[in-house]
Structure formats: C-alpha cells, structure tokens
XYZ file of C-alpha atoms in Angstrom:
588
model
C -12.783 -13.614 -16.041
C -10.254 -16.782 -17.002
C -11.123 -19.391 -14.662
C -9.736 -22.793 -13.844
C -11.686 -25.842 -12.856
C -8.890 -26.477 -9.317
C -5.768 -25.893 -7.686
C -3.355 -28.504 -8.215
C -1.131 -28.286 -4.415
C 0.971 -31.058 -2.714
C 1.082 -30.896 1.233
C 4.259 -30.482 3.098
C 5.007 -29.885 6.710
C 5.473 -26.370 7.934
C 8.744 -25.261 7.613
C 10.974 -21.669 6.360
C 10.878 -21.066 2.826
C 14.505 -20.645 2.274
C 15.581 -17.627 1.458
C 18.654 -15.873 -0.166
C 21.320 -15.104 2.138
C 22.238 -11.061 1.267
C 21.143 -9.297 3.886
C 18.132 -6.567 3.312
C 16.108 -4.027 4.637
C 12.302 -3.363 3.741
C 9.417 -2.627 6.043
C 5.496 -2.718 5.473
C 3.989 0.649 4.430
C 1.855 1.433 1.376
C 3.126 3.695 -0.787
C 5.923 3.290 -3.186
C 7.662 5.577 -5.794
C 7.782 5.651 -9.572
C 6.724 8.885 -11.231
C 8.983 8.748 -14.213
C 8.037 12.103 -15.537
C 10.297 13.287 -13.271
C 13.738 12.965 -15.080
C 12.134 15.397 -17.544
C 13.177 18.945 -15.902
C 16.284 17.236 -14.898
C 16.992 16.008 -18.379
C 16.177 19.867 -19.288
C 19.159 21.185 -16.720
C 21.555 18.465 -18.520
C 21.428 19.566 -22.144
C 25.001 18.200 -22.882
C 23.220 14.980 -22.757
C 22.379 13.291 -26.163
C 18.611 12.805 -26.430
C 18.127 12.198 -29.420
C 19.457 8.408 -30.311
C 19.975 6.962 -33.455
C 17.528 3.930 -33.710
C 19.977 1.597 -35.271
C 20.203 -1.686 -34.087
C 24.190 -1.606 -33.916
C 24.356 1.831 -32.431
C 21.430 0.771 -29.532
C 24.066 -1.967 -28.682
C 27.038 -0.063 -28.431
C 24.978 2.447 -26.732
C 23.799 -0.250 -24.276
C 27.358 -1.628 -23.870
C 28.713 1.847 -22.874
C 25.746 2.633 -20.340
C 26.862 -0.613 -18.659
C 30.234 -0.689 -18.578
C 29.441 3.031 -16.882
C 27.307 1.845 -14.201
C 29.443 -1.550 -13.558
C 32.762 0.588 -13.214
C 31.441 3.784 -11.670
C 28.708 2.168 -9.351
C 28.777 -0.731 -6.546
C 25.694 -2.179 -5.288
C 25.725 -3.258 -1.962
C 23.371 -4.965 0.622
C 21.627 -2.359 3.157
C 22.250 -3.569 6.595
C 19.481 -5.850 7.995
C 19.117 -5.940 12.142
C 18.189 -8.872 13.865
C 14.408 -7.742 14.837
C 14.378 -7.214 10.913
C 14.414 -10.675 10.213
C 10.860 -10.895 8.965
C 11.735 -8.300 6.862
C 13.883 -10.755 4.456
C 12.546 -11.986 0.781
C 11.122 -15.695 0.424
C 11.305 -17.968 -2.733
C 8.677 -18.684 -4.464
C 6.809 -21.961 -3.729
C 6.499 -23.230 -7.446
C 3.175 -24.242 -6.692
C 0.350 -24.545 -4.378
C 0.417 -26.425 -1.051
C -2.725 -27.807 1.021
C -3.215 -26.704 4.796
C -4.117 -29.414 7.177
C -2.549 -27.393 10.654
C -5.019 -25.366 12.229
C -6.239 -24.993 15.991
C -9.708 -24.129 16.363
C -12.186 -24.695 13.355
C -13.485 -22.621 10.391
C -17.077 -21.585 10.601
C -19.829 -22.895 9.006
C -20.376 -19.460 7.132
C -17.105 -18.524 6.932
C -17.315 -17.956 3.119
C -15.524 -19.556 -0.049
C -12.976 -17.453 -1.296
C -9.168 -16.328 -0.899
C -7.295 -14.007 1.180
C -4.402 -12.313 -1.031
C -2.044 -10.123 0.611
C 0.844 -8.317 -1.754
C 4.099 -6.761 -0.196
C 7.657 -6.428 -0.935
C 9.539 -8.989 -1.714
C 12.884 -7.810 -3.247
C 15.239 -9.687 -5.545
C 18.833 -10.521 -5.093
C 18.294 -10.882 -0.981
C 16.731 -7.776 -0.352
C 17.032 -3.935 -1.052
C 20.255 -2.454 -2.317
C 22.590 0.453 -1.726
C 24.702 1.614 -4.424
C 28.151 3.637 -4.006
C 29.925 5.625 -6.727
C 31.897 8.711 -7.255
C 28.653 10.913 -7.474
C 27.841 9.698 -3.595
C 25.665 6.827 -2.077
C 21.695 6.444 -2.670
C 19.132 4.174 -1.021
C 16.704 1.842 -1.884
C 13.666 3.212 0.243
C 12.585 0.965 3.001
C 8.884 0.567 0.553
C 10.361 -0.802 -2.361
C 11.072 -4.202 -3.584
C 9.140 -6.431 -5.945
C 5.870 -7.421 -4.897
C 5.242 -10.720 -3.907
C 1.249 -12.048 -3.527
C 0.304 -14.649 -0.866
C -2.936 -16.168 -0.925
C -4.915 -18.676 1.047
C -7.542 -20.183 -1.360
C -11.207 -21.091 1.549
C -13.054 -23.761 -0.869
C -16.257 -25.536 0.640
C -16.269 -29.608 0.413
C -19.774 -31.214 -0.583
C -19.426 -32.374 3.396
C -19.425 -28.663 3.976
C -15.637 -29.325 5.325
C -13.572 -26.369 4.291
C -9.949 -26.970 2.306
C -7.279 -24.263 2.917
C -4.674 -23.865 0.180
C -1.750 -21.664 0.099
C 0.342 -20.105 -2.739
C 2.779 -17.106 -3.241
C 3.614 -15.725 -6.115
C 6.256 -12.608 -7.916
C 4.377 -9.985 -9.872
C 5.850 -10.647 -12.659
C 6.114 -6.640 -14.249
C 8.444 -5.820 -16.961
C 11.611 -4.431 -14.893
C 10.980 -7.755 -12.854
C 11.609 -9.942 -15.605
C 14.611 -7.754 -16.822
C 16.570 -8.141 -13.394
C 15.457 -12.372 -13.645
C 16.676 -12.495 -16.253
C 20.290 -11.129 -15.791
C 20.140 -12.495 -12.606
C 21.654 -9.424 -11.091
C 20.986 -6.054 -10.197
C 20.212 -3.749 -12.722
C 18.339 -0.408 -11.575
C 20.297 1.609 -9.572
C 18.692 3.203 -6.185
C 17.457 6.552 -7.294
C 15.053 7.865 -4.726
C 17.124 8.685 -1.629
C 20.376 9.828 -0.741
C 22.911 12.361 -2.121
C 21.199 14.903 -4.498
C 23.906 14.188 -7.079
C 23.774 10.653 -7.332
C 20.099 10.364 -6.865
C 20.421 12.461 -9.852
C 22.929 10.229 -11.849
C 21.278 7.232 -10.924
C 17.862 8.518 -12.403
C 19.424 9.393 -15.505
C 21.385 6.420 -15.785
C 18.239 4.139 -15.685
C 16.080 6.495 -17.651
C 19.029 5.944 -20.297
C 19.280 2.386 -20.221
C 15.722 1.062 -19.101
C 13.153 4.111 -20.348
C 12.410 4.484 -16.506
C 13.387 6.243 -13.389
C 13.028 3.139 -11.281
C 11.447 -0.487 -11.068
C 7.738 -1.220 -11.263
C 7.304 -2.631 -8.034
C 3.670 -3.434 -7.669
C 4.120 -4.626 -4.197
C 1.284 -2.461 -2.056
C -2.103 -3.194 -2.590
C -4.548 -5.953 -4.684
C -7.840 -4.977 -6.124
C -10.821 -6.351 -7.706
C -13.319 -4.747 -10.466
C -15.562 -5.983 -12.619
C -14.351 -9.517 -11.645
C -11.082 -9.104 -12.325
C -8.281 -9.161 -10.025
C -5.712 -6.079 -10.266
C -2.492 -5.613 -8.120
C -0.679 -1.871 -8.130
C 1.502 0.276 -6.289
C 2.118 4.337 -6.916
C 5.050 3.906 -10.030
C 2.354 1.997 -12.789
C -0.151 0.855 -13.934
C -1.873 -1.952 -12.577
C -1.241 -5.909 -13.361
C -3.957 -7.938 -13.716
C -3.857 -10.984 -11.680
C -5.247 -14.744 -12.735
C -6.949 -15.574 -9.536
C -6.148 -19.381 -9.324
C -2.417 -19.693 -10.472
C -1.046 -16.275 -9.087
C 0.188 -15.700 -12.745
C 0.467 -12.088 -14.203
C -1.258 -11.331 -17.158
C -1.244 -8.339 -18.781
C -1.263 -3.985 -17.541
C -3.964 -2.503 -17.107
C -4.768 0.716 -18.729
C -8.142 0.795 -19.219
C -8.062 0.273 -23.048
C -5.234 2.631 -23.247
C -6.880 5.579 -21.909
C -4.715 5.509 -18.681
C -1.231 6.629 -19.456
C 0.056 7.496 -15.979
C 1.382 6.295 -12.499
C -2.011 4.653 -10.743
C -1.832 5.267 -6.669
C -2.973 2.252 -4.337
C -6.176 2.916 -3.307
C -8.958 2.871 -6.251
C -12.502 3.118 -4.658
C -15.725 2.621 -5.721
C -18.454 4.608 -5.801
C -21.800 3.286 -3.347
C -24.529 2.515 -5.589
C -23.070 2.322 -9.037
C -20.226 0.027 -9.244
C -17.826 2.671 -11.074
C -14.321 2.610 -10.059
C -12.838 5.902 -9.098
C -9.181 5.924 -10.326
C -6.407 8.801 -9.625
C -2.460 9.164 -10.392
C 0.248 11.098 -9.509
C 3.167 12.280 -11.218
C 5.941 14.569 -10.428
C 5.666 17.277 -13.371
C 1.943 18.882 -14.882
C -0.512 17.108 -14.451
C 0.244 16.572 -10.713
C -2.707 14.883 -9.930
C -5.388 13.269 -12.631
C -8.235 11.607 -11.650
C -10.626 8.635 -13.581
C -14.267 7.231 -12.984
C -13.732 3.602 -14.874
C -17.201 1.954 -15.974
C -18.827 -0.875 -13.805
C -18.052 -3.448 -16.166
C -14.180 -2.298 -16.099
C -13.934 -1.525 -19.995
C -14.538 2.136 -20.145
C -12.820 5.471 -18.531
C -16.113 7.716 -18.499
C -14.386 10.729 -17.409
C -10.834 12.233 -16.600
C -10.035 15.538 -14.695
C -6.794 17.354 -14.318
C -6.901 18.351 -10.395
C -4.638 21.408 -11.756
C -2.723 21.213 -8.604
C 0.135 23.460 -7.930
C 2.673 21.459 -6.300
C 3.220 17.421 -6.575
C 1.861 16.249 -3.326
C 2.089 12.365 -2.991
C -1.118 11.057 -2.193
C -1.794 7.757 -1.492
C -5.561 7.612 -0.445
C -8.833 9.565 -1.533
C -11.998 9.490 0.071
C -15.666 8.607 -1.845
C -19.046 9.809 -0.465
C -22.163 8.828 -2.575
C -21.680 12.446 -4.383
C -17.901 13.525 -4.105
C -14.203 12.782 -3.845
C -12.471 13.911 -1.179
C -8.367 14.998 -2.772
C -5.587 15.572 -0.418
C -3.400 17.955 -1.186
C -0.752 17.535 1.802
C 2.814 18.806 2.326
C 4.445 15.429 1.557
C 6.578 16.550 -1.950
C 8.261 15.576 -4.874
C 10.095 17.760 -6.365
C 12.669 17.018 -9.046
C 13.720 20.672 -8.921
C 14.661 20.332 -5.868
C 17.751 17.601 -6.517
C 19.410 20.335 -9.053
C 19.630 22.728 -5.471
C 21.013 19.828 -3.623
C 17.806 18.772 -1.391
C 16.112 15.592 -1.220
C 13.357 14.394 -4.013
C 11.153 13.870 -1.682
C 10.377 16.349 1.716
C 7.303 16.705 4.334
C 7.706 20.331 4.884
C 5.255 20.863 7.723
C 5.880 24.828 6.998
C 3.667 24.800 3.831
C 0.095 24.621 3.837
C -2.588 21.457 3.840
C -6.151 21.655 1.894
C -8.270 18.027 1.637
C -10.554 19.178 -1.721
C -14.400 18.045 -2.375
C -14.643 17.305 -5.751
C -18.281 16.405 -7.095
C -18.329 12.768 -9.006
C -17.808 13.957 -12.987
C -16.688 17.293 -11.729
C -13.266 19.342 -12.964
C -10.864 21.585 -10.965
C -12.849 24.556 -11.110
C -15.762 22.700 -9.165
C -13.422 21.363 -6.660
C -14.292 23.457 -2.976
C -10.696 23.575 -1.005
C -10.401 23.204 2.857
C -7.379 24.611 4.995
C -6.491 21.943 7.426
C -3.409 21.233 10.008
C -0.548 20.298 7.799
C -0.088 16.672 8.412
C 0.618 13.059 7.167
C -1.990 10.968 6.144
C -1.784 7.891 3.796
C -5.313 6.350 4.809
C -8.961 6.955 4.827
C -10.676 4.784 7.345
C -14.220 6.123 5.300
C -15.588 8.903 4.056
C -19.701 9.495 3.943
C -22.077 12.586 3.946
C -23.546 14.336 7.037
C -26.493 16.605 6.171
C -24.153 19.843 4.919
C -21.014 18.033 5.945
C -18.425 15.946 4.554
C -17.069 13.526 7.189
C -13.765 11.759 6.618
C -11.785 9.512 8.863
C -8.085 8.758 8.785
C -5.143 7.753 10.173
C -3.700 11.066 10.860
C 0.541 11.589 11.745
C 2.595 14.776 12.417
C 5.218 13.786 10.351
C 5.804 11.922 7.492
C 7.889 8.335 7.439
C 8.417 8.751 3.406
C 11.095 8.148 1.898
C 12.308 7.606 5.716
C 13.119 9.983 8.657
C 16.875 10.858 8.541
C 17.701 10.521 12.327
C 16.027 7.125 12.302
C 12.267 5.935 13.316
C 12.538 7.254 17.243
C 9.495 10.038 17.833
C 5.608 9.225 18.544
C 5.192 12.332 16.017
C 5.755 9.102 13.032
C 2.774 7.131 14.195
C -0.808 7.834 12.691
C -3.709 8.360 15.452
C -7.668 8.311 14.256
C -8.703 11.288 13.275
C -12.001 13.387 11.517
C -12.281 16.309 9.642
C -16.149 17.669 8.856
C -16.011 19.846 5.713
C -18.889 21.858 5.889
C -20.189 22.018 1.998
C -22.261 25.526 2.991
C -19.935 28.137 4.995
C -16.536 26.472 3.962
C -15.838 26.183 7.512
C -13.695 22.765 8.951
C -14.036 20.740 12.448
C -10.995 18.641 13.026
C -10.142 16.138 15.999
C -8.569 13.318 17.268
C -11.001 10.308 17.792
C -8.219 8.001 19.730
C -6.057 9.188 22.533
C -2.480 10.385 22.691
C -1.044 6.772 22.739
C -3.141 4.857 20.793
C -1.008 4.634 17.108
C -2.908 2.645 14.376
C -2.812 2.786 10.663
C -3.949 0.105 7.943
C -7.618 0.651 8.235
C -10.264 -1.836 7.050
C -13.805 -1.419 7.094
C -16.915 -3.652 6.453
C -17.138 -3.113 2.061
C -20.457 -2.594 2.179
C -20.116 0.495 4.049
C -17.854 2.441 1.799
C -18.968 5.886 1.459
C -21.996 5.758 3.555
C -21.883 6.213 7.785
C -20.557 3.696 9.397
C -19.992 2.146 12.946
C -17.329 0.057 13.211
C -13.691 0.341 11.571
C -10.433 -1.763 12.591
C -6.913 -0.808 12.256
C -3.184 -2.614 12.645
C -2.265 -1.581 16.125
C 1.303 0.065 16.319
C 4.209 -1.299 19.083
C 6.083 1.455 19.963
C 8.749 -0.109 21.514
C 9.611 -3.161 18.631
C 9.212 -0.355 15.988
C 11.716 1.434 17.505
C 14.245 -1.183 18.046
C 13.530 -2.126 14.364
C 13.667 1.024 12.707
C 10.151 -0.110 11.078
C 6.699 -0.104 12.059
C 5.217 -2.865 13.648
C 2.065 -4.086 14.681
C 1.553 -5.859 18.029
C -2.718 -5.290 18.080
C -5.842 -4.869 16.382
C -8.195 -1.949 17.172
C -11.965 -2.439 16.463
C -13.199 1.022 16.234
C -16.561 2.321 17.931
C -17.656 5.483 16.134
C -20.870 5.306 17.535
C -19.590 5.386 21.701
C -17.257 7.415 23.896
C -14.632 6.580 25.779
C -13.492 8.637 28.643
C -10.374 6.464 29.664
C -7.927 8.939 27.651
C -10.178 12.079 27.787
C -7.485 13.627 30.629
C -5.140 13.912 27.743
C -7.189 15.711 25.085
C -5.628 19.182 23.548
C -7.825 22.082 25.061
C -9.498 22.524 21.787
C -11.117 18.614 22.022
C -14.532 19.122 22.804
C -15.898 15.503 22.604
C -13.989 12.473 24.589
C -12.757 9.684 22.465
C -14.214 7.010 20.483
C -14.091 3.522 22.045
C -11.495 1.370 21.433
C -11.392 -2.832 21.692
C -8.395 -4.441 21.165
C -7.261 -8.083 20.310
C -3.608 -8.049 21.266
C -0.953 -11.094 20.076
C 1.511 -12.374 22.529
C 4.973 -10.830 22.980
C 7.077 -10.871 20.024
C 3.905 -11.479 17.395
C 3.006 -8.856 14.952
C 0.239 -9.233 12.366
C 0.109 -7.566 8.759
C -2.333 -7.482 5.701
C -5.912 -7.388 7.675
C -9.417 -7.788 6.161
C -12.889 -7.879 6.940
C -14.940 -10.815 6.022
C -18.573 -10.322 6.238
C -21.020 -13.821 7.434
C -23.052 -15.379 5.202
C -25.818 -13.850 5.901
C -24.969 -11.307 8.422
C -27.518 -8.876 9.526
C -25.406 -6.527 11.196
C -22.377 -4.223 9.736
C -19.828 -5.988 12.114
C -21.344 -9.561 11.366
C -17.976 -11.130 10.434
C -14.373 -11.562 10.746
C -10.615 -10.077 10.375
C -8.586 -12.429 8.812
C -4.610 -11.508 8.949
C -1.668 -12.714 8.665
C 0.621 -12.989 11.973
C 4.323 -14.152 12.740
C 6.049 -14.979 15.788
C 9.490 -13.754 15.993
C 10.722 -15.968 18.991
C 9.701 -19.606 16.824
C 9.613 -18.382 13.342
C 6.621 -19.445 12.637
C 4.116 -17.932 10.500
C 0.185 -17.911 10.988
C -3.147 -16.976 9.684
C -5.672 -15.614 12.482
C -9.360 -15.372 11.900
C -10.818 -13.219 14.463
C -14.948 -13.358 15.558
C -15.372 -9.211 15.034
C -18.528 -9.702 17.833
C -16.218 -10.949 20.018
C -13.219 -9.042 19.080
C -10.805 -8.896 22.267
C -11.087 -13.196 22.722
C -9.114 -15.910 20.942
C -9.059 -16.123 18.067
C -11.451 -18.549 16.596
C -9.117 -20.501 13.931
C -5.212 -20.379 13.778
C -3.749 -21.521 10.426
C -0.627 -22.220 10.459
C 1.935 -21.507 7.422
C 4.120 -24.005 5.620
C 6.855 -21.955 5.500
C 7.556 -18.761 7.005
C 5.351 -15.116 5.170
C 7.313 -12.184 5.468
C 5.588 -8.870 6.662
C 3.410 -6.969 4.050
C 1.249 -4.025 3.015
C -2.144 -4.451 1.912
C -4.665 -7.344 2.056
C -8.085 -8.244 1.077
C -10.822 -11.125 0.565
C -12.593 -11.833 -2.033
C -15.463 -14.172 -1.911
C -15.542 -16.784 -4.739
C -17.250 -19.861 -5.527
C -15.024 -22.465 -6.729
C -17.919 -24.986 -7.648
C -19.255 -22.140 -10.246
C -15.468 -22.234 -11.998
C-alpha cells in the first residue's frame, strides 16, 4: 500500500464550505445506475444509425463537432428544483487540503482506535443534478446520482496518548469526472428517467459521444482489501483510493479479469480473507459473480448466475459456505424504453427468489427460494443455522428506485427488519418481520468481525417519517441498536396473523429536532471482549444552525449522549455509505 509519513492540514474556524449557487436535488441511498450494455438492443432497434466509424483523426472531429452541436441545439440542461428542507442536499467544494479539528465537546477515549472514518456520497458538479429538455421530451437525473465526493476524519494517537482529529474531502476523480472539469460544463445528458423517447436519445447520444450510457459516479460505498482502499458504486469498476491525500489512483479490475459494472457491497468471506465480488448488467450475463484472492491480486473463480431477467441488486449475503443472490422484481429493462415504459420498474406482480449459491459453485448448484416480492437493498448479516440459512435485511414493499412517480408519501417506501430462514434440506422458507409496523430503518452496520457468522447486535439509520416526507427524500432522525437475541412485546399488538414470535428489541439514540445523521459505522475497543464492545461513529447535521457534526456513540450505552461531538469546519452534505478503518499512522 503507498503510504505517506503525515497529513499536512491548516486549522480554520468552522464555517460553510461555499458552495455553487444552481440549485439541485440528490438524496442519500446506495445504489446508482450505469450498466452500459444496455444501449446494445437499443442500438439493434436503430439500425439507420452508423456504427461503424471511420477511425480518422479528422473524421472523429467532425464527428465530435456534429454530436455537439446536436445536443447543444436540440437539448437544454436545466437545474432540478431544490426545496428548502433539501438544503443539505446541495454539493460542497472541495477543501484543497486537510484541516485540523480542535472543536469537540466531550473527549475521545483512551481506546478509541487510530484510524479514519471515510464516508463517500454524491456530490454533483455544476450545483447539483440536472434536467435536460429537448424535442424528444424531458429526462431526469435520478435523485442517486452525482459524483462522489469522500469525507474523512483521519483519529492519529500523540506520544501523550492525546488524539489529533483531521478532516479532508475529496472528488473521485473517475474518467467522465475529469471530462465534465474539464469543459467546465455539462456534458452527459440525463438518461435514466423520464420520457421513454428521450431517455432513449439521450443514451444514444452519450454512448455516441462518450463510449457510455452515463457518468461513473462512484459516489455509494468505500471498501478496503488486501490493504488497499477501493471506492465504487453499481455503473464501474472500482477506484482505488490513496488513504492519506484522498487522491484517485487508478480502476480496479482485478488484473483485468473484471470487465463489468461492480455493485456496492463486496463481502468477505469469514475465515479466509477472499473477497466475494458480483456485477450487474442490463443484457446476458445479468448477474456474474467473483471470489478475488486474499492478497487482492487474483480472481480465483467467476460464475454466470444465468439469470433470466436483469434484477438490480445491490447487496448479497455471505455465510461461512454460501452466497445468498437476490433475484427481486426491481428491473432494468432496455426493451422496455422501445414500448414506451420506464428503464427501470418494481413490478410487485412478478415473482421474488433469494438463491444459495455454495462458495466456488455455478448456476446449476445454486438452490432457489420463492419469497414475498419485495424491495431490499441491504443485508444486515447472513450466517448458518444447523439446516438453515438465516439472512437479515432491511425489507420494503416498494421500491424508491429510480424514484416513486407520485412523490415519496406512503410507509410502503420505508425498509423494516426482516428474516428469511432458507431451509438447505426440504426447500421450505420462514419469513418475518423482526421490528414493528412503525419502526423504518435501513443502512445497516454490524460489528466486522461478525460477518457471516450469528450475531447479536446490529444498528441501523433510523427513518423520520414526517421530514422525509416534506423533503421528498429519506431522512434519518435515530439510530436503532438491534437485539436479535431478546423480544420485545411493545409492538406485538400489531403483528400480521401469520407472526408467530413478538419482535426483536429495539434501543434507540435519537438527535434533537431538525438533526439527521448519515454514513454510520461500528468501531470495535481496543481490546473489546464482547461483540458490541465499541462505538458508532456518524456523521450528523443540524438543519436549524447549519452546522455539521461528527457523533461517537458508547454502543453499551447506546440511548445516552453521546460521548464526543466533533464539530465540522464547514458544513458535510448528507451521504450513503461509511466505514472505519483502523490504521496506525506511526507504522507509515
């Protein structure tokens, strides 16, 4: 791994990052959308279409020139409205470099590791996200998309065992990124949602000029393997990350062996240190999934899932012996824009299956499960049971990709804790709610340690009805520390008839009104003994002030104060995924 010997930071007093002024609209959720394979039926459909382009230098530019001068006189961009509760919504500007952390209430603990806590998330160009008008019709930018944007607070140790807080943010710097810098414009037109006909114009327009469907976000989710630090969303491959300066260094495709989209949510497998890798695309192979080595330099095996349909999956679930595949009614089908229907469509009408797959197994080893169609994005964990298969998740009704038409106004959006027990010897499933009827919570994290074994304890991003509503976005007002292990009868009265067993315990640690946290992790103690030994670390802001905090939160004492309050030098707009990484900076 390249390593430096410090972080060079200057100190200022907290303040707002300014910001541009366009207005924008982009929410926290963690899936994005790339799949470039599918222009290819659609390019099929268009045959008058020239495909095949003379390489020429002088005819590439007057190609170029005439693909421009169509999109700049045929198509408008223009600013998707912003409301006021969406403030915190809005892009930030880049620091430049590094700035030291001296306001905090409350202390750090003694065994509150070295490391960083790196959260990625949208943070679009130009102002924010972008409409785009022409003769064809109007398309979207989906409320998940905009470049991602990493902010990290760097925990080093002092030889007085004082701890130093540091704080940088950071663009990913991916190829599309550095196109639209560079013109200092917009470039890709929307091309996800909206009219069929110029989500179909728009695709082929930027597949024309750009080789791509759409921009390479990488805005959802950071990684780490092997020691090196990774940060991906659903449309690429991965970008590896220099830990200490934020800079991007290169895509990762595993030595070139990995020549597809690369979903959010790698896992490894317990015991082994092998990374288990999957993709979806929206034309055969629908689904492909990768072991990678321990030491990150070798795919060791690749399976075609041979799935029939392309079902967007965001999460998969690892047990010591299998992978646990969703194959969910959430679709993208390019097809689908020639008939004059969305790309993308949760069709609660067509079936649901979650798949066991055995580690180094193929399709045809795969056993299938019929579950409740539904919308699930996240395992909380996944482990074995004596002839079962136990998975947790967040669990919705309905799906909130690309975006519900009539707005975000129905319960049925929110994601509730749920299992499924697949039972490997008579096929036969057990599903249930483990929260009750009003308790919405999604963004799980769980102690590291415990991925793919049993577990106790999870924690989860709590939803706020009401703000989410008024914002047309989810928010989250709570955290939930999950009991697995005890019952709660407080919302047992409003089980369905078919819930047997009450309710897992819930214990919350709430923020005050108008404070919403985003990007939780668990941090496990120096030396903890137990699997909830540690802490959740988050970032939080306050809509009334504006001002922007990291809480650490004492996970044995979970519904008090929180035990250190960092507060931000300028403000840190709402995100998708986050993690810590423990690191010693003496060793660099």
């Amino acid at each position: 791994m390249e390593t430096h010997m410090a972080i060079s930071y200057t100190t200022v007093a907290p303040k707002y990052c300014s910001i541009q002024k366009r207005p924008f609209i982009v929410p926290h959720h963690p899936i994005t959308l790339g799949l470039s394979s599918a222009f290819k039926p659609i390019l099929r459909a268009i045959p008058q279409i020239p495909l095949q382009i003379d390489a020429s230098k002088t005819f590439t530019d007057i190609k170029t020139k005439f693909l421009n001068a169509v999109v700049d006189s045929a198509f408008e961009f223009v600013d998707q409205l912003v409301l006021p509760s969406q403030r915190n919504f809005a892009p930030v500007e880049e620091l430049g470099e590094a700035v030291s952390i001296t306001n905090i209430e409350g202390h750090i603990p003694d065994n509150f590791p070295e490391g960083f806590f790196i959260r990625n998330g949208p943070n679009p160009l130009f102002g924010g996200l972008k409409s785009s008008k022409s003769i064809f019709g109007r398309t979207n930018s989906v409320w998940v998309e905009g470049e991602g944007m990493l902010h990290t607070m760097y925990f080093r140790r002092q030889s007085d065992g004082s701890c130093t807080i540091v704080y940088h943010n950071r663009h990913v710097e991916t190829v599309t990124y550095k196109l639209e810098k560079q013109s200092t414009k917009p470039l890709f037109l929307p091309a996800v949602k909206g009219d069929s006909l110029a989500v179909l114009f728009s695709m082929l327009l930027n597949w024309l000029r750009f080789g791509q469907l759409n921009k390479d976000y990488s805005n959802t989710n950071v990684f780490e393997h092997a020691g090196k630090l990774y940060s991906v969303s659903e449309n690429h491959t991965p970008q590896e990350i220099d830990i200490f300066t934020l800079n991007t260094l290169k895509y990762w495709d595993v030595n070139g062996t990995w020549n597809r989209p690369f979903a959010s949510h790698p896992k490894k497998v317990p015991g082994t240190g092998e990374l288990v890798i999957f993709g979806v695309d929206a034309t055969k192979p629908y689904l492909e999934i990768g072991i990678v080595s321990a030491d990150g330099k070798e795919l060791v095996h690749k399976v075609d899932i041979k799935l029939d349909r392309c079902s967007l999956c965001h999460d998969i679930g690892i047990t010591k012996r299998y992978i646990a595949i969703l194959d969910l009614p959430l679709i993208v089908d390019s097809n689908r824009l020639l008939r004059g229907g969305p790309l993308i469509k949760y069709d609660k009408e067509k079936y649901a299956r979650i798949g066991t797959m055995p580690l180094y197994g193929d399709a045809n080893s795969i056993q299938w499960f019929e579950v409740e169609p539904n919308s699930t994005f996240h395992f909380i964990n996944s482990f074995e049971d004596d002839h079962e298969v136990v998975l947790w998740g967040c669990r919705a009704l309905v799906s909130i990709i690309p975006g519900p038409e009539d707005g975000l106004n129905e319960s049925t959006l929110f994601s509730r804790c749920y299992e499924w027990r697949l039972n490997m010897k008579s096929g036969e499933v057990k599903e249930k709610y483990l929260t009750g009827p009003e308790q919405f919570m999604d963004f799980p994290v769980i102690n590291g340690s415990y991925t793919g074994i049993k577990n106790r304890y999870g924690y989860t991003q709590v939803v706020d009805p009401i703000a989410s509503y008024a914002a047309d976005i989810p928010k989250y007002g709570a955290l939930a520390k999950l009991h697995f292990g005890e019952q709660c009868s407080e919302f047992s009265a409003g089980a369905p008839e078919t819930q047997e067993e009450k309710f897992i315990k819930v214990e919350y640690h709430g923020f005050e009104r108008n404070v919403f946290c985003t990007g939780s992790a668990f941090v496990p103690k120096e030396g903890g003994l137990e699997e909830d030994d540690g802490w959740i670390i988050t970032f939080v802001h306050n809509e009334d002030t504006g001002i922007s905090q990291v809480h650490i939160i004492d996970t044995k004492k979970f519904s008090g104060e929180a035990i250190a309050k960092i507060t931000m030098p300028c403000r840190v707009p709402y995100g998708f995924h986050g993690a810590f990484m423990p690191i010693s900076f003496f060793a660099q």
